[in-house]
CSV table of C-alpha atoms and ligand atoms in Angstrom, one decimal:
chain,number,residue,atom,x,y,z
A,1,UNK,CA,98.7,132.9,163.9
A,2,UNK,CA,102.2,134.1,163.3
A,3,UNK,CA,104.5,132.1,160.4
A,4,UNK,CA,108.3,132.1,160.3
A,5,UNK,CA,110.2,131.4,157.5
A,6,UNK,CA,113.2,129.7,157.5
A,7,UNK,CA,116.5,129.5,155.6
A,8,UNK,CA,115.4,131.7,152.6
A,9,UNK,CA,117.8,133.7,151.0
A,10,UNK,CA,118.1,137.3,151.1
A,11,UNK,CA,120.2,139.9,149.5
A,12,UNK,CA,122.6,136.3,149.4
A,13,UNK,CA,121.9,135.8,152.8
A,14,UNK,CA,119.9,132.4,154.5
A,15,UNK,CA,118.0,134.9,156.7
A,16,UNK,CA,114.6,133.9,158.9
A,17,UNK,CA,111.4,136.2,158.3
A,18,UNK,CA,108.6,136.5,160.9
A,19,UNK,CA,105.6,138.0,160.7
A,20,UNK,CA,103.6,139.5,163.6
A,21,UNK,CA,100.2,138.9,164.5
A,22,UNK,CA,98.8,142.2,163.0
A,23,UNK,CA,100.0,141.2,159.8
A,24,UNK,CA,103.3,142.9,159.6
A,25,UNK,CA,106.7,141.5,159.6
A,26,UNK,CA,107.7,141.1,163.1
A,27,UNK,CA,111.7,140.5,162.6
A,28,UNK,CA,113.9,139.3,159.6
A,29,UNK,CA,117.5,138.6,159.4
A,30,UNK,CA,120.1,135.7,159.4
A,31,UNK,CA,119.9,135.6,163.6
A,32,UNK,CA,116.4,135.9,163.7
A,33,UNK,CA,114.8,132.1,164.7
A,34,UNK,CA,111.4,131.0,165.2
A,35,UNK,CA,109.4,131.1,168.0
A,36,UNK,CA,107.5,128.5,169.6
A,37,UNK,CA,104.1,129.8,168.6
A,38,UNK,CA,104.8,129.4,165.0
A,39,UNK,CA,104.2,127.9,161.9
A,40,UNK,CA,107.2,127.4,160.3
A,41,UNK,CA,107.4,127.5,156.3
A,42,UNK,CA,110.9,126.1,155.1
A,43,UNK,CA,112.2,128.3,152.7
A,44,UNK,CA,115.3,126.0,151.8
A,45,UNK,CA,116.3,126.5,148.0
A,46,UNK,CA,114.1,129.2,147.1
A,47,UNK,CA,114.5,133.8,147.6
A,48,UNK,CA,112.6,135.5,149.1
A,49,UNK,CA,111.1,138.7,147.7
A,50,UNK,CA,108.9,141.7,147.9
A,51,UNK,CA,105.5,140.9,146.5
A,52,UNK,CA,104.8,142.3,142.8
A,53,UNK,CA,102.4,145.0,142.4
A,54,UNK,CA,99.9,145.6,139.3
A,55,UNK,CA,99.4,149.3,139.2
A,56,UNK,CA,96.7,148.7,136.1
A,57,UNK,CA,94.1,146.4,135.6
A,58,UNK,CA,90.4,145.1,135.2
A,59,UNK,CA,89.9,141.8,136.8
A,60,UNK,CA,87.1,140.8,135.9
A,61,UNK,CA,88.2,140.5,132.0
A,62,UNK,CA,89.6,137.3,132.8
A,63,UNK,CA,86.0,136.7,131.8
A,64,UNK,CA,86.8,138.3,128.4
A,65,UNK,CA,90.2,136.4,128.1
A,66,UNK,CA,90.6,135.1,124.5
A,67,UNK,CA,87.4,136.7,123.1
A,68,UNK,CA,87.7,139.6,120.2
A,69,UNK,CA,91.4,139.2,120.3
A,70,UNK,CA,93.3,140.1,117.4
A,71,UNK,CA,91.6,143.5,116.9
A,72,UNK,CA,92.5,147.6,116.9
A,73,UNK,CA,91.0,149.2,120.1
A,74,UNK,CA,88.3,150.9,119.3
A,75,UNK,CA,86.6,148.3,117.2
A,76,UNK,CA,87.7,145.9,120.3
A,77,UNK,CA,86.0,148.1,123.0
A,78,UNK,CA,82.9,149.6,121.1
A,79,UNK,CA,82.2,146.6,118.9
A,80,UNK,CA,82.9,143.6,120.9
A,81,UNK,CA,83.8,144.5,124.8
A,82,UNK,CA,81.5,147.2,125.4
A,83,UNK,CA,78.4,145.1,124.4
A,84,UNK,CA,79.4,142.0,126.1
A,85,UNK,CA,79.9,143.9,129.5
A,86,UNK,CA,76.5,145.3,129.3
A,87,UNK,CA,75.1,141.6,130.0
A,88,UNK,CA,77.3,141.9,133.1
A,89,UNK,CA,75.9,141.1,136.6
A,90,UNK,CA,77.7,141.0,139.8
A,91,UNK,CA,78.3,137.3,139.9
A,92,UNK,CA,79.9,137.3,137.1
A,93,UNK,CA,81.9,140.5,138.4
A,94,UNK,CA,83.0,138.4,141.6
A,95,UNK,CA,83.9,135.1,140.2
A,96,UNK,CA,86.0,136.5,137.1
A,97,UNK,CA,88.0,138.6,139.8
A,98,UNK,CA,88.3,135.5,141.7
A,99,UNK,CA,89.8,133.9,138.9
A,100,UNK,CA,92.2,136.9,138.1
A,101,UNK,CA,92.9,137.0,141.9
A,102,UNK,CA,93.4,132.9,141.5
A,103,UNK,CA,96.2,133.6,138.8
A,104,UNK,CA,97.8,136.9,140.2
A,105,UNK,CA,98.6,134.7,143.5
A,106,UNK,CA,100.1,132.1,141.8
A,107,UNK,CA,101.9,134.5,139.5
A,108,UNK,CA,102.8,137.0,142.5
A,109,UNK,CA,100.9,139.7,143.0
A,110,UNK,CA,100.3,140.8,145.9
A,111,UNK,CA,97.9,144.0,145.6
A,112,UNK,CA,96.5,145.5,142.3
A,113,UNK,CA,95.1,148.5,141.2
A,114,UNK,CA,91.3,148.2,139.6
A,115,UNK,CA,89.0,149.5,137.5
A,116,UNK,CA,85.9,148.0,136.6
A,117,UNK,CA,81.9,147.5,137.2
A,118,UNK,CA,80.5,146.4,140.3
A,119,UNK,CA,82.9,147.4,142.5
A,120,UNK,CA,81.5,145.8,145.6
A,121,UNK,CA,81.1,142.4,143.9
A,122,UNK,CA,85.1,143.4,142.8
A,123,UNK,CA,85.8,144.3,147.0
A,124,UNK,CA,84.3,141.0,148.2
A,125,UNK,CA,86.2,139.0,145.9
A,126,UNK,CA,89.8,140.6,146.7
A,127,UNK,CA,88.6,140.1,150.7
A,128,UNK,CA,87.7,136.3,149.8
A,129,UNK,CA,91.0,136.0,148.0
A,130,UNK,CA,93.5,137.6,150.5
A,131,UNK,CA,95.0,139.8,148.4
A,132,UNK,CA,95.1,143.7,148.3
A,133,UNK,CA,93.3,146.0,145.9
A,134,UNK,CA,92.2,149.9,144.9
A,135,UNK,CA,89.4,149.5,143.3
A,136,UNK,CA,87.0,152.1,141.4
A,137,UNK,CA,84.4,151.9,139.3
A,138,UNK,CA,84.7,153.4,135.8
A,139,UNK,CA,83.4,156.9,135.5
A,140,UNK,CA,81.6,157.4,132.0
A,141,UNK,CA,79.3,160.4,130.8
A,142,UNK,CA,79.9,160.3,127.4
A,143,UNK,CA,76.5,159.4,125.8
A,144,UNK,CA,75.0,160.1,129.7
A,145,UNK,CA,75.0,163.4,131.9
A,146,UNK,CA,77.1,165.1,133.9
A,147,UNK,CA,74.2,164.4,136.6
A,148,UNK,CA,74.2,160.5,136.5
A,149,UNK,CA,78.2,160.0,136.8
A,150,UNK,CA,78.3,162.1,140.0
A,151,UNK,CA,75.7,159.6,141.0
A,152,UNK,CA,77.2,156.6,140.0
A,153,UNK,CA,80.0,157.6,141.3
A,154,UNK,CA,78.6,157.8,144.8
A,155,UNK,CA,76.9,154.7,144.3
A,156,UNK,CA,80.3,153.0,143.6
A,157,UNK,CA,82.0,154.6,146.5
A,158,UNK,CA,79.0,153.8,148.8
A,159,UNK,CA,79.5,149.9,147.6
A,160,UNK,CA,82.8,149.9,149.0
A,161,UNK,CA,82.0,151.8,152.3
A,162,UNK,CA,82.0,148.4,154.2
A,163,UNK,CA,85.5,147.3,152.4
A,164,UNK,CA,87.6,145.3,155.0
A,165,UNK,CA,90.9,147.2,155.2
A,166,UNK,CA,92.5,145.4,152.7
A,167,UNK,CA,90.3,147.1,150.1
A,168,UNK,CA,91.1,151.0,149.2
A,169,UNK,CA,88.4,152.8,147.5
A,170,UNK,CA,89.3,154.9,144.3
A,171,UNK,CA,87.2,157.3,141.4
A,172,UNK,CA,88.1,156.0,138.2
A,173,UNK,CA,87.2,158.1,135.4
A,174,UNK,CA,87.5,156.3,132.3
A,175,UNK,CA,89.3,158.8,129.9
A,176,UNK,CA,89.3,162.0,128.9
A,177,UNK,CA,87.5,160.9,125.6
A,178,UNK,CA,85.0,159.2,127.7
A,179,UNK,CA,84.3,161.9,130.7
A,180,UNK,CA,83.3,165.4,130.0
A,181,UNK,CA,85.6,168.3,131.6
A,182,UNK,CA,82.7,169.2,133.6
A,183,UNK,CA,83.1,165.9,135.3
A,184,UNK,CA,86.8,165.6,135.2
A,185,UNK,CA,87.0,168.3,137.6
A,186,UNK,CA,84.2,167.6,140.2
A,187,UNK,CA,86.0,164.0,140.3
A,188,UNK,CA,89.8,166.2,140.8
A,189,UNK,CA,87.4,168.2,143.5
A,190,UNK,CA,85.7,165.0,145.0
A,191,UNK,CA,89.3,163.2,145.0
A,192,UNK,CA,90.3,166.1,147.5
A,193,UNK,CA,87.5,166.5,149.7
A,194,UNK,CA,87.3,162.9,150.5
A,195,UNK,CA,91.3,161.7,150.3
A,196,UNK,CA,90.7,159.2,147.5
A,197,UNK,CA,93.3,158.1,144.8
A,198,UNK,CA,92.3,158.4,141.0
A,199,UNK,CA,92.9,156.9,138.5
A,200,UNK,CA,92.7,157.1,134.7
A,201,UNK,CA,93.5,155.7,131.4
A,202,UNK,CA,95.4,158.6,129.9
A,203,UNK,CA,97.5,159.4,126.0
A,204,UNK,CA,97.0,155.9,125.5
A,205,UNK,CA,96.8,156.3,121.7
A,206,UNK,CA,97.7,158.8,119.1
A,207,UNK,CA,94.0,159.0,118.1
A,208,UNK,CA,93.4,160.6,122.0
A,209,UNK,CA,96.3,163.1,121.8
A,210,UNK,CA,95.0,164.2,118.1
A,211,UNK,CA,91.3,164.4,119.5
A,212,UNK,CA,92.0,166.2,122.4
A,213,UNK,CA,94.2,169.0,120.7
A,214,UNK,CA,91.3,169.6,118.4
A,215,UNK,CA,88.8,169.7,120.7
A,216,UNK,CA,90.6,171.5,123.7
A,217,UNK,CA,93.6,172.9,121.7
A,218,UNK,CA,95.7,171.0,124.4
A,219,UNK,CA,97.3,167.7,125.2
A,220,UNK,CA,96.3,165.1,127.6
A,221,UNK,CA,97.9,165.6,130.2
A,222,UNK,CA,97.5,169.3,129.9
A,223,UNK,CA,93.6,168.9,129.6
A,224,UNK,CA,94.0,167.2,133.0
A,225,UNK,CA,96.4,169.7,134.9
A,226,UNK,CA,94.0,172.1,133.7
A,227,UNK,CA,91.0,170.2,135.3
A,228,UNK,CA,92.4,169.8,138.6
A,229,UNK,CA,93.1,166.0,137.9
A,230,UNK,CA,96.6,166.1,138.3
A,231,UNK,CA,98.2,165.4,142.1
A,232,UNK,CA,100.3,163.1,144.2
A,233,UNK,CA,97.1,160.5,144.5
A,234,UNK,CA,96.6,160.3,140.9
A,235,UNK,CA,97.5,157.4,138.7
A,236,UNK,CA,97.8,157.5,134.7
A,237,UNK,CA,97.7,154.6,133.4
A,238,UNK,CA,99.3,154.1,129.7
A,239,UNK,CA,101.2,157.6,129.2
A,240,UNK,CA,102.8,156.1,126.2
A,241,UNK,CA,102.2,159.5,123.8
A,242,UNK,CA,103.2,162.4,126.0
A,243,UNK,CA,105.8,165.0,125.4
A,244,UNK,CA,108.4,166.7,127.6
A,245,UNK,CA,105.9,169.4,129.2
A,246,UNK,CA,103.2,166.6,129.7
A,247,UNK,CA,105.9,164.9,131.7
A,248,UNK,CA,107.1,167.9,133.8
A,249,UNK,CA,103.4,168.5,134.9
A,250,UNK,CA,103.3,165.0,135.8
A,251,UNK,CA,106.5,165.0,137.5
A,252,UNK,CA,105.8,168.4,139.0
A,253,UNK,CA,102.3,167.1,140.2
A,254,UNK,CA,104.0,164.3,142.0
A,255,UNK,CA,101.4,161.9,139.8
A,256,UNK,CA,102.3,158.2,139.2
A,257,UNK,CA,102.5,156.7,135.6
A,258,UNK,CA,101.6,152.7,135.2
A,259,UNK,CA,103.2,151.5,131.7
A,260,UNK,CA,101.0,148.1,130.6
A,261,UNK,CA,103.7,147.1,127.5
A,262,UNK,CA,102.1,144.2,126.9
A,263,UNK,CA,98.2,145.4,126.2
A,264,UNK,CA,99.8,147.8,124.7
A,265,UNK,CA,101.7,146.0,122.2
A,266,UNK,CA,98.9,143.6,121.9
A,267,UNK,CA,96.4,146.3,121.0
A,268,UNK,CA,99.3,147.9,118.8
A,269,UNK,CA,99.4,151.6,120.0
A,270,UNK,CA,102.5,152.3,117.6
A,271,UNK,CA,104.7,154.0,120.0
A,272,UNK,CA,106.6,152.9,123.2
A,273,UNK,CA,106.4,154.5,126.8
A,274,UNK,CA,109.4,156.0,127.5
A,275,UNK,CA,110.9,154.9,131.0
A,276,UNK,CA,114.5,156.5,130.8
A,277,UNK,CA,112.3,160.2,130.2
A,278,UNK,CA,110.0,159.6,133.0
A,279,UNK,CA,112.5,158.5,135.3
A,280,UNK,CA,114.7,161.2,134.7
A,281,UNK,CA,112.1,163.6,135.2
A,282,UNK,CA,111.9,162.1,138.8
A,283,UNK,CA,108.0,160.7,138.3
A,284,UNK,CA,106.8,157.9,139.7
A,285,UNK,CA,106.5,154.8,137.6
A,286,UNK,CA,104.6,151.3,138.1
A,287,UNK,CA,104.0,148.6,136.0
A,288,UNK,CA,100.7,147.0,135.2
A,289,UNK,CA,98.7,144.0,132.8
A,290,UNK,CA,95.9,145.7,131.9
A,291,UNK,CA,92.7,143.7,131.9
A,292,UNK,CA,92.7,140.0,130.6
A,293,UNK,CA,91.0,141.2,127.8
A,294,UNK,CA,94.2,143.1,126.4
A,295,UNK,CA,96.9,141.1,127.7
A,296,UNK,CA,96.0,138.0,128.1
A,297,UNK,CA,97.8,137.4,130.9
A,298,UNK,CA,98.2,138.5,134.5
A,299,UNK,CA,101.7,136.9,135.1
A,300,UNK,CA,103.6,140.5,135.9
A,301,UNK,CA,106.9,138.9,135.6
A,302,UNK,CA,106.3,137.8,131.6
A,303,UNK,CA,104.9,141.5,131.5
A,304,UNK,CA,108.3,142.6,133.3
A,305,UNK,CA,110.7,140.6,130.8
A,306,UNK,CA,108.4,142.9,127.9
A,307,UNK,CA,109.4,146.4,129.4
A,308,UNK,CA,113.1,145.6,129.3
A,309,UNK,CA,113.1,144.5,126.4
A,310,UNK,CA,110.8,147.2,124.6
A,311,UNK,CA,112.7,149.9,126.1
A,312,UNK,CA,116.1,148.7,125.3
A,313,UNK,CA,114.5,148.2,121.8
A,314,UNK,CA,112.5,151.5,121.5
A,315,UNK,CA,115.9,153.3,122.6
A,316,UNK,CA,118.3,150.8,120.2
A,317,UNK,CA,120.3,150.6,123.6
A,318,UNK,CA,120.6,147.5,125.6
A,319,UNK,CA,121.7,149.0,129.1
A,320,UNK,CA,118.6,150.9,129.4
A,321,UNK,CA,116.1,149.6,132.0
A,322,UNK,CA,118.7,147.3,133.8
A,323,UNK,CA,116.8,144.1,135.7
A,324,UNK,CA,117.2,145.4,138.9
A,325,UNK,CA,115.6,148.7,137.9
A,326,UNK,CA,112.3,146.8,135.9
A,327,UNK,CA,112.0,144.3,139.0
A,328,UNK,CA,111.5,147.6,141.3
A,329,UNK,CA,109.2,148.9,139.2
A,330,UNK,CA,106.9,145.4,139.0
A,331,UNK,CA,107.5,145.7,142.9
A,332,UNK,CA,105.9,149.2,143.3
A,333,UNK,CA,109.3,150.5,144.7
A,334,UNK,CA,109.3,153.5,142.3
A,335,UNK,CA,106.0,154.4,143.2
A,336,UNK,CA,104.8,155.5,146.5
A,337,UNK,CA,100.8,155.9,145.8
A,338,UNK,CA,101.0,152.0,144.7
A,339,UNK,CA,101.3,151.0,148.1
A,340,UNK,CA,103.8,148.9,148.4
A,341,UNK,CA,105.5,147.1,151.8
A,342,UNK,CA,109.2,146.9,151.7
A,343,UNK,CA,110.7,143.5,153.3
A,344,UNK,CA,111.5,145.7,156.9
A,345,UNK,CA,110.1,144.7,160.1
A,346,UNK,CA,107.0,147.1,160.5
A,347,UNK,CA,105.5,147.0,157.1
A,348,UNK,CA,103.1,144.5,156.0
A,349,UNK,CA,104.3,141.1,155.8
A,350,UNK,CA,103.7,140.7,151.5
A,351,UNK,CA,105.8,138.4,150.0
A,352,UNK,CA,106.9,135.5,147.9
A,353,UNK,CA,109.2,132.7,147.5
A,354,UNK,CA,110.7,131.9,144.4
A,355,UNK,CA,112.6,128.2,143.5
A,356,UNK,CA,115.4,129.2,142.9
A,357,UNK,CA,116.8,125.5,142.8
A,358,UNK,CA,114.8,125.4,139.3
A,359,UNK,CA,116.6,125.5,135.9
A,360,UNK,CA,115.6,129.3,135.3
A,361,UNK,CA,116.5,130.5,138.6
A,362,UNK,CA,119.5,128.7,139.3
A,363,UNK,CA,122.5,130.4,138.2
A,364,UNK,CA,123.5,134.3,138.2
A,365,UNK,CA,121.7,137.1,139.3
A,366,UNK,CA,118.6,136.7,141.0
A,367,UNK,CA,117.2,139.8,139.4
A,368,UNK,CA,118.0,139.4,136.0
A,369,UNK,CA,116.6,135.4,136.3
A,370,UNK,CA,113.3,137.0,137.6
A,371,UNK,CA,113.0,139.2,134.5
A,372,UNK,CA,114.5,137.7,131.7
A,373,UNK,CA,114.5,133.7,132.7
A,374,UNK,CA,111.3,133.5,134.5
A,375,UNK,CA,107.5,134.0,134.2
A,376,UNK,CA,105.2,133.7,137.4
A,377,UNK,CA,105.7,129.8,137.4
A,378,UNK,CA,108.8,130.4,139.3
A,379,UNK,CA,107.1,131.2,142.3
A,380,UNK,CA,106.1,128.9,145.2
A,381,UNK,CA,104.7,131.1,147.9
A,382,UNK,CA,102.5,133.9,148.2
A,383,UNK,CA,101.6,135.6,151.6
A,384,UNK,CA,100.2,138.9,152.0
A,385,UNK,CA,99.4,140.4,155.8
A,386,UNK,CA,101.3,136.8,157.1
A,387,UNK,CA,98.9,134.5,155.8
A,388,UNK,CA,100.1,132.3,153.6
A,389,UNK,CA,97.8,132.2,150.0
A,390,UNK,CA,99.9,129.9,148.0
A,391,UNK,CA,102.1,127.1,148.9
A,392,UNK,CA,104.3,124.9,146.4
A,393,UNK,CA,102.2,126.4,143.8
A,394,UNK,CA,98.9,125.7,145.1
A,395,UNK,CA,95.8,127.6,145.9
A,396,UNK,CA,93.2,126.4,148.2
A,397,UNK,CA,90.1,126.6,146.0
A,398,UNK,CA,91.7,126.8,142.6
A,399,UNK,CA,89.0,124.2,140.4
A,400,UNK,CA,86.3,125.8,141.8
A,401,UNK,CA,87.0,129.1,141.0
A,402,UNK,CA,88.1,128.3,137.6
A,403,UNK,CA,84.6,126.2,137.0
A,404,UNK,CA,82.7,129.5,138.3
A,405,UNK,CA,84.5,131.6,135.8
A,406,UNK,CA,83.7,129.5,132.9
A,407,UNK,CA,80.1,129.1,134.3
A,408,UNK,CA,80.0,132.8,134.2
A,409,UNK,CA,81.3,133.5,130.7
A,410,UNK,CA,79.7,130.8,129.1
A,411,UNK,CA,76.1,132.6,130.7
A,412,UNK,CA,77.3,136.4,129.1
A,413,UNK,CA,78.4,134.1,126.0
A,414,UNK,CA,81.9,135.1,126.0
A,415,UNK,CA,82.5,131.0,125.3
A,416,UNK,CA,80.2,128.0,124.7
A,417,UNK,CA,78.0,126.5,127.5
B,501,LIG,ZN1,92.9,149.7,131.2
């Protein structure tokens, strides 16, 4: 099935877009038409625009959304989430990432980067959903050996061996306060010898940088450049307390940082990350939620509105982190290793439509209504690989998948039965 849509506007443009039956955009442009084979989606009064892209979450906190908020993160993780997610199971794995892949589509995202238990159970639900996802499972041996990481960590790659394409598979070690060194570098080794992205939590807090430069008399990032854990297909998630050299062995490295503003004002980390100094040290940046649990929400575009405005108020200057620059950064523009299509013909046909004959979107720039006027309730249409997951708003499937996911946290009592 191929899908042509009609009369959306583009750069200013009515243009047509239509995708091919691989998945890909076929043709787009203001002389391109439809063709007689297909469906047609009218895209009168509404952009269109690349799909976002969540560099940083776990998808199956949705499950955890509204429990143990209002706490400081260690007593969050140790005392409340940690226990809670040892009752998990993969059920309630795959229909609390149904639920976060429910509400990325209608807020949309179009692919997302993952980190959480039962990654297979994560894998099926991203295929059942239509969206696109790295996943990995987290990589812990703190309290455990050296021995039973490198196992689970086959395990987890192993549960995502039969992954349909849409799936990428990742090693996600936890942090460096959670993974020995020992381990840190078989998983830099293991990233090499099988092509595999990483990705890491990483100078999240002051507490890690503190901790780490008395226990390896060097910072974070250091401690990983050190361990082999720094390269072009690794993603840092966080990076809001790193200094100049951390962010020239980034840059240099070619690794991509994901700022998460809003989990990390929420979990009050006391510092802001700083997007002018990465950017001008050329590294790659992407923008992600965080889980559920720390955000609460998955909507990218509220979560877009939050880095303008806490870099223009961490820097006391309001032309830093212009619209157009924070809306390529929610897109994955700015970071290769994200994944990201552009709206050409040849790349994947990923994206949205977004009213824009709606009070928020009506007047001035597109870009800055996207991040300062809107939140994901702007957008109509989602379609990732041409097929089409969300239509004025709606999701085939929606109740159920929200009844499964209360189902599911009412069983690990994250709510009442
Ligand atoms: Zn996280």
């Amino acid at each position: 099935m191929t899908l042509a849509v009609t009369g959306a506007l583009l750069d200013g443009e009515s243009v047509c877009l239509r995708t091919a039956e691989d998945g890909t955009i076929a043709e787009i442009g203001p002389a391109v038409a439809p063709d007689g084979a297909d469906e047609v989606l009218d895209g009168a009064g509404m952009a269109l625009v690349p799909g976002l892209v969540n560099g940083h979450t776990h998808a199956a906190m949705t499950l955890f959304r509204g429990y143990a908020d209002d706490l400081p993160l260690m007593e969050w993780l140790e005392g409340h989430i940690w226990p809670a997610e040892a009752r998990l199971d993969a059920e309630d794995v795959y229909w609390g990432t149904r639920l976060a892949c429910a509400e990325m589509i209608r807020t949309g995202t179009v692919r997302f980067w993952d980190m959480y238990w039962e990654p297979g159970a994560t894998a099926r639900a991203v295929a059942d959903s239509g969206l696109r996802a790295t996943i990995g499972a987290p990589l812990i041996d703190a309290g455990s050996s050296h021995e039973k990481l490198k196992r689970a960590a086959e395990v987890g790659l192993e549960e995502l061996a039969d992954a349909p394409p849409s799936v990428i598979a990742s090693l996600a070690p936890h942090a460096i306060y959670t993974v020995s060194n020992e381990s840190l570098e078989w998983i830099g080794s293991r990233s090499r010898e099988l092509g595999l992205p990483i990705q890491i939590h990483a100078s999240e807090t002051e507490r890690e940088v503190i901790d780490c430069l008395e226990t390896h008399g060097v910072r974070p990032v250091e401690l990983l450049d050190r361990l082999g854990m720094l390269g072009p297909d690794t993603l840092l998630a966080h990076g809001v307390w790193l200094d100049e050299r951390e962010r020239e062995l980034i840059a240099s490295s070619g690794a991509t940082l994901v700022t998460n503003p809003v989990a990390n004002m929420k979990l009050a980390v006391g510092a802001a990350f700083d997007l002018p100094a990465a950017l001008r040290h050329g590294i790659s940046v992407g923008l992600g939620t965080d889980g559920a649990g720390s955000n609460n929400s998955l909507d990218l575009l509220a979560d877009a509105k939050h880095l303008a405005l806490l870099q223009k108020h961490s820097a006391a200057d309001a032309s830093v982190a212009p619209a157009a620059e924070v809306l390529r950064v929610a897109t994955g523009a700015l970071a290769p290793l994200l994944g990201a299509g552009r709206l050409v013909p040849g790349d994947p046909a990923d994206f949205l439509l977004v009213r824009t004959d709606r009070p928020e979107l009506g007047l001035g720039s597109l870009e800055a209504g996207l991040v300062y006027a809107s939140s994901g309730s702007v957008v109509d249409t989602t379609v990732v690989g041409g097929r089409v997951l969300m239509r004025g708003g709606a999701i085939e499937g929606v109740e159920e998948i929200v009844a499964r996911a209360a189902e599911r946290a009412a069983r690990i009592g994250l709510r009442p039965g």
